[in-house]
Amino acid sequence: MLAAIIAKGLSLPSGAVANTLNLLDEGCTIPFIARYRKERTGGLDEVKIATISQQYDKLKEMSKRKETIVKTIAEQAKLTPELEHRIAECWDANELEDIYLPFKPKRRTRAQAARELGLEPLATLLMMQRERDPEQAAEKYVKGDVKDVTQALKGAQDIIAENVSEDERSRQQIRSAFRREAIITSKVVKAKADTDEAAKYSDYFDWQEPLKRCSSHRLLAMRRGEAEGILRISISANDDECIDRLKRHYIYGNTPCGKLVGEAVEDGFKRLLKPSIETEFSAISKEKADEDAIRVFAENLRQLLLGAPLGPKRVMGIDPGFRTGCKVVCLDAQGNLLHHEAIFPHPPVNRRMQSTVHLQQMVSDYQIEAIAIGNGTASRETKDFVEEAMSNWPLEVSISQQSKANCQKPQIFTVSEDGASVYSASKVARDEFPDEDVTVRGAVSIGRRLMDPLAELVKIDPKSIGVGQYQHDVDQTKLKRQLDLTVESCVNAVGVNLNTASSHLLQYVSGLGPTLAKNIVDFRRENGAFTSRAQLKKVPRLGPSAFEQCAGFLRIPEARNPLDNSAVHPESYQIVEQMARDMGCTVADLIKQKELRSQIKLEKYVTDSIGLPTLTDIMKELEKPGRDPRQQIEAFEFAKGVETIDDLTEGMQLPGIVTNITNFGAFVDIGVHQDGLVHISQMADKYVKDPNEVVKLHQHVMVRVLEIDSRRNRISLSMRGL
């Protein structure tokens, strides 16, 4: 039943959804299902499978909610077969809560107090609107704690007001009005208007717009201002129109009873129904904004993790600084720390000559092939210093110490250092470098990011990497779930070297997790490098199910079986081996020789469990086994002579690097210690719906300076016409 509901809601084949749910229930991961079970899912990609999984979780939660509702109503002896059937058939969260609302235990209300005084029959009498003299009808209820007719009628109106507010049709009517015409309004709290904290919310001091047009970033900005006590936010439709709609439904004519019912309807709307629907739409709009922001964050994170790697090179990492100096580390091609020291080429210490000698000596001694410089404080100045130090490379002194091949001038790269300080103080960093201080660990992280951004960035909480949009304001549970899925997706898309990967990287491989990742590293340490995927079965607690899930995503570059360094799953080895036998060659020959592969008729190898989608994937993998899907890295240069916001002039054209992408545009680093914003309207000479259509994270772009706001430290940029 759940599969059919999900399939209908997502417009997907019910069979594919049902099979996907079965695979998820069996413990299969999303990357594994998407990559190796295409026959069962009809080729659904990771995004669709993840959406199915999320919908499945929501429906299971709703099923639990239904059980609670049925049990609560049954305990009140009010559960009828018809009501139970309605609850069973309902899969809309709002409708379900509307059904439950009249039975929901609540604090003692004015209506409940009136019922306890025996006034419910009077409320029913008023609702029928047949009495010509409601005051006379109320007289017989004046007894006990009911002192007079006025109290009796007021209590009856309280009951009517609550009944109206809990009526499903009333709620749907007002909900529909909010959906069509709700306005979100933001006002500044007067006592905070002139404070420094309020300045950043000045756009929202007196703001209103239709809720359905309010973008996620504006709504989250307003909600943050509200949380900080600076703004007051409200959501409302046209009160008079809503009240008129309700009155038309409940009032039958211009009678004394009708007048009393009208007063009760208006009270019920203002006191109960409107606040309830406003709270509901506030939650719905916040949830939608959260989903939008999480989607943007996840896409940025994906692009960041899949950033171009330099690969296994001997790298120097530099964490630049002025007063405290530049911390320099030298790493081997596997990222191991060989040496570290601090140099002071900048004021106030200004030991430029000594720093130059030390830098040149380190490059020579450790045969450095590339230099990674953090993009924080003193980055531009440090890069200028390094370029000057390397300007006459190779030096005569180093030629005698190195082979000619190692005399190449190191490439120089600027690397984002967002989150490096978080990593340097983390348990992961302490475990890796227990004897080094945080400055050394931070410089190592910068160097390793150049070599392999994915392997290094997975060690850092994604919220600290600097590519989010209001990440601290959204639902943290949903954010963590989506970011974990994104990291897992990226790690498995690239594949992991089984013999060099850290336990932190391995834990994101399909089917592993922290315990098995640690066991793999321990096994590798005790037994040496893996020579085949089959050896994974000897790792403690790594059973058949975990092996099935992880094996295809792990690579062994020097394995005896070349398929162990490919994305071909071990369950399909026999098919490739059969192909090789049929062609009269080895598997290695099949990989090397395109003409042999071109002669293979895939239809011949179709079985009950393996179809053309998997066979097609196998052939693509044989063409380029173990290929890294990431792009090649490119060096970048900021404009010379433009180093602070004061160096900018309107109309100036500059090279820049995209550092963050949001719904409303992209932030670009142009080398002045303050990123500029290319608004979505300035990204291209055509209409742009999504900034990701135009730019990607860390893309090199040309921009034109539109406006400089030195007071608020804001730079407006444009890419149109460039």
PDB file of N, CA, C and O in Angstrom, residues 479-510:
ATOM      1  N   LEU A 479      18.970  18.359   7.974  1.00  0.00           N
ATOM      2  CA  LEU A 479      20.221  18.818   7.364  1.00  0.00           C
ATOM      3  C   LEU A 479      21.296  17.750   7.462  1.00  0.00           C
ATOM      4  O   LEU A 479      21.951  17.420   6.465  1.00  0.00           O
ATOM      5  N   LYS A 480      21.465  17.193   8.641  1.00  0.00           N
ATOM      6  CA  LYS A 480      22.497  16.165   8.829  1.00  0.00           C
ATOM      7  C   LYS A 480      22.228  14.950   7.945  1.00  0.00           C
ATOM      8  O   LYS A 480      23.147  14.403   7.320  1.00  0.00           O
ATOM      9  N   ARG A 481      20.970  14.555   7.866  1.00  0.00           N
ATOM     10  CA  ARG A 481      20.623  13.383   7.053  1.00  0.00           C
ATOM     11  C   ARG A 481      20.978  13.624   5.588  1.00  0.00           C
ATOM     12  O   ARG A 481      21.588  12.771   4.932  1.00  0.00           O
ATOM     13  N   GLN A 482      20.614  14.808   5.068  1.00  0.00           N
ATOM     14  CA  GLN A 482      20.870  15.102   3.662  1.00  0.00           C
ATOM     15  C   GLN A 482      22.360  15.251   3.377  1.00  0.00           C
ATOM     16  O   GLN A 482      22.859  14.775   2.350  1.00  0.00           O
ATOM     17  N   LEU A 483      23.078  15.888   4.290  1.00  0.00           N
ATOM     18  CA  LEU A 483      24.511  16.077   4.075  1.00  0.00           C
ATOM     19  C   LEU A 483      25.247  14.744   4.171  1.00  0.00           C
ATOM     20  O   LEU A 483      26.191  14.490   3.410  1.00  0.00           O
ATOM     21  N   ASP A 484      24.821  13.880   5.092  1.00  0.00           N
ATOM     22  CA  ASP A 484      25.429  12.544   5.177  1.00  0.00           C
ATOM     23  C   ASP A 484      25.195  11.760   3.889  1.00  0.00           C
ATOM     24  O   ASP A 484      26.098  11.077   3.389  1.00  0.00           O
ATOM     25  N   LEU A 485      23.971  11.877   3.341  1.00  0.00           N
ATOM     26  CA  LEU A 485      23.671  11.208   2.071  1.00  0.00           C
ATOM     27  C   LEU A 485      24.543  11.757   0.949  1.00  0.00           C
ATOM     28  O   LEU A 485      25.023  11.014   0.091  1.00  0.00           O
ATOM     29  N   THR A 486      24.759  13.073   0.971  1.00  0.00           N
ATOM     30  CA  THR A 486      25.574  13.703  -0.071  1.00  0.00           C
ATOM     31  C   THR A 486      27.027  13.244   0.015  1.00  0.00           C
ATOM     32  O   THR A 486      27.644  12.917  -1.011  1.00  0.00           O
ATOM     33  N   VAL A 487      27.572  13.224   1.228  1.00  0.00           N
ATOM     34  CA  VAL A 487      28.953  12.770   1.409  1.00  0.00           C
ATOM     35  C   VAL A 487      29.079  11.313   0.962  1.00  0.00           C
ATOM     36  O   VAL A 487      30.007  10.947   0.223  1.00  0.00           O
ATOM     37  N   GLU A 488      28.133  10.480   1.387  1.00  0.00           N
ATOM     38  CA  GLU A 488      28.155   9.063   1.013  1.00  0.00           C
ATOM     39  C   GLU A 488      28.080   8.907  -0.503  1.00  0.00           C
ATOM     40  O   GLU A 488      28.817   8.111  -1.101  1.00  0.00           O
ATOM     41  N   SER A 489      27.214   9.703  -1.135  1.00  0.00           N
ATOM     42  CA  SER A 489      27.066   9.644  -2.588  1.00  0.00           C
ATOM     43  C   SER A 489      28.369  10.014  -3.292  1.00  0.00           C
ATOM     44  O   SER A 489      28.799   9.332  -4.236  1.00  0.00           O
ATOM     45  N   CYS A 490      29.020  11.083  -2.840  1.00  0.00           N
ATOM     46  CA  CYS A 490      30.266  11.538  -3.471  1.00  0.00           C
ATOM     47  C   CYS A 490      31.390  10.527  -3.294  1.00  0.00           C
ATOM     48  O   CYS A 490      32.124  10.226  -4.241  1.00  0.00           O
ATOM     49  N   VAL A 491      31.533  10.013  -2.080  1.00  0.00           N
ATOM     50  CA  VAL A 491      32.602   9.048  -1.806  1.00  0.00           C
ATOM     51  C   VAL A 491      32.444   7.821  -2.695  1.00  0.00           C
ATOM     52  O   VAL A 491      33.407   7.326  -3.297  1.00  0.00           O
ATOM     53  N   ASN A 492      31.213   7.327  -2.822  1.00  0.00           N
ATOM     54  CA  ASN A 492      30.992   6.118  -3.607  1.00  0.00           C
ATOM     55  C   ASN A 492      31.028   6.386  -5.107  1.00  0.00           C
ATOM     56  O   ASN A 492      31.358   5.490  -5.883  1.00  0.00           O
ATOM     57  N   ALA A 493      30.711   7.606  -5.521  1.00  0.00           N
ATOM     58  CA  ALA A 493      30.799   7.949  -6.942  1.00  0.00           C
ATOM     59  C   ALA A 493      32.251   7.951  -7.413  1.00  0.00           C
ATOM     60  O   ALA A 493      32.561   7.528  -8.530  1.00  0.00           O
ATOM     61  N   VAL A 494      33.154   8.424  -6.553  1.00  0.00           N
ATOM     62  CA  VAL A 494      34.576   8.486  -6.902  1.00  0.00           C
ATOM     63  C   VAL A 494      35.249   7.122  -6.703  1.00  0.00           C
ATOM     64  O   VAL A 494      36.088   6.703  -7.494  1.00  0.00           O
ATOM     65  N   GLY A 495      34.849   6.411  -5.644  1.00  0.00           N
ATOM     66  CA  GLY A 495      35.538   5.172  -5.295  1.00  0.00           C
ATOM     67  C   GLY A 495      36.686   5.467  -4.348  1.00  0.00           C
ATOM     68  O   GLY A 495      37.193   6.590  -4.292  1.00  0.00           O
ATOM     69  N   VAL A 496      37.085   4.451  -3.586  1.00  0.00           N
ATOM     70  CA  VAL A 496      38.079   4.643  -2.536  1.00  0.00           C
ATOM     71  C   VAL A 496      39.204   3.631  -2.666  1.00  0.00           C
ATOM     72  O   VAL A 496      38.950   2.430  -2.846  1.00  0.00           O
ATOM     73  N   ASN A 497      40.433   4.125  -2.581  1.00  0.00           N
ATOM     74  CA  ASN A 497      41.601   3.243  -2.609  1.00  0.00           C
ATOM     75  C   ASN A 497      41.665   2.482  -1.292  1.00  0.00           C
ATOM     76  O   ASN A 497      41.876   3.066  -0.232  1.00  0.00           O
ATOM     77  N   LEU A 498      41.476   1.200  -1.342  1.00  0.00           N
ATOM     78  CA  LEU A 498      41.389   0.372  -0.142  1.00  0.00           C
ATOM     79  C   LEU A 498      42.678   0.383   0.670  1.00  0.00           C
ATOM     80  O   LEU A 498      42.650   0.202   1.893  1.00  0.00           O
ATOM     81  N   ASN A 499      43.805   0.638   0.020  1.00  0.00           N
ATOM     82  CA  ASN A 499      45.092   0.551   0.714  1.00  0.00           C
ATOM     83  C   ASN A 499      45.624   1.885   1.228  1.00  0.00           C
ATOM     84  O   ASN A 499      46.635   1.903   1.939  1.00  0.00           O
ATOM     85  N   THR A 500      44.991   2.985   0.880  1.00  0.00           N
ATOM     86  CA  THR A 500      45.484   4.282   1.362  1.00  0.00           C
ATOM     87  C   THR A 500      44.420   5.090   2.103  1.00  0.00           C
ATOM     88  O   THR A 500      44.751   6.042   2.795  1.00  0.00           O
ATOM     89  N   ALA A 501      43.157   4.717   1.975  1.00  0.00           N
ATOM     90  CA  ALA A 501      42.074   5.510   2.564  1.00  0.00           C
ATOM     91  C   ALA A 501      42.126   5.488   4.087  1.00  0.00           C
ATOM     92  O   ALA A 501      42.423   4.462   4.704  1.00  0.00           O
ATOM     93  N   SER A 502      41.823   6.634   4.685  1.00  0.00           N
ATOM     94  CA  SER A 502      41.726   6.720   6.142  1.00  0.00           C
ATOM     95  C   SER A 502      40.428   6.056   6.593  1.00  0.00           C
ATOM     96  O   SER A 502      39.495   5.860   5.799  1.00  0.00           O
ATOM     97  N   SER A 503      40.360   5.740   7.870  1.00  0.00           N
ATOM     98  CA  SER A 503      39.133   5.140   8.396  1.00  0.00           C
ATOM     99  C   SER A 503      37.968   6.112   8.273  1.00  0.00           C
ATOM    100  O   SER A 503      36.818   5.697   8.094  1.00  0.00           O
ATOM    101  N   HIS A 504      38.269   7.415   8.346  1.00  0.00           N
ATOM    102  CA  HIS A 504      37.198   8.412   8.253  1.00  0.00           C
ATOM    103  C   HIS A 504      36.595   8.430   6.857  1.00  0.00           C
ATOM    104  O   HIS A 504      35.386   8.620   6.701  1.00  0.00           O
ATOM    105  N   LEU A 505      37.408   8.227   5.830  1.00  0.00           N
ATOM    106  CA  LEU A 505      36.897   8.155   4.464  1.00  0.00           C
ATOM    107  C   LEU A 505      36.174   6.834   4.237  1.00  0.00           C
ATOM    108  O   LEU A 505      35.089   6.790   3.643  1.00  0.00           O
ATOM    109  N   LEU A 506      36.743   5.753   4.731  1.00  0.00           N
ATOM    110  CA  LEU A 506      36.152   4.430   4.539  1.00  0.00           C
ATOM    111  C   LEU A 506      34.767   4.311   5.160  1.00  0.00           C
ATOM    112  O   LEU A 506      33.924   3.559   4.666  1.00  0.00           O
ATOM    113  N   GLN A 507      34.522   5.041   6.240  1.00  0.00           N
ATOM    114  CA  GLN A 507      33.235   4.885   6.921  1.00  0.00           C
ATOM    115  C   GLN A 507      32.061   5.357   6.077  1.00  0.00           C
ATOM    116  O   GLN A 507      30.910   4.996   6.341  1.00  0.00           O
ATOM    117  N   TYR A 508      32.333   6.155   5.027  1.00  0.00           N
ATOM    118  CA  TYR A 508      31.266   6.604   4.142  1.00  0.00           C
ATOM    119  C   TYR A 508      31.052   5.665   2.963  1.00  0.00           C
ATOM    120  O   TYR A 508      30.144   5.884   2.161  1.00  0.00           O
ATOM    121  N   VAL A 509      31.872   4.641   2.845  1.00  0.00           N
ATOM    122  CA  VAL A 509      31.691   3.665   1.771  1.00  0.00           C
ATOM    123  C   VAL A 509      30.441   2.843   2.066  1.00  0.00           C
ATOM    124  O   VAL A 509      30.185   2.446   3.204  1.00  0.00           O
ATOM    125  N   SER A 510      29.678   2.582   1.036  1.00  0.00           N
ATOM    126  CA  SER A 510      28.428   1.832   1.164  1.00  0.00           C
ATOM    127  C   SER A 510      28.616   0.572   2.005  1.00  0.00           C
ATOM    128  O   SER A 510      29.511  -0.236   1.747  1.00  0.00           O
TER     129      SER A 510
END
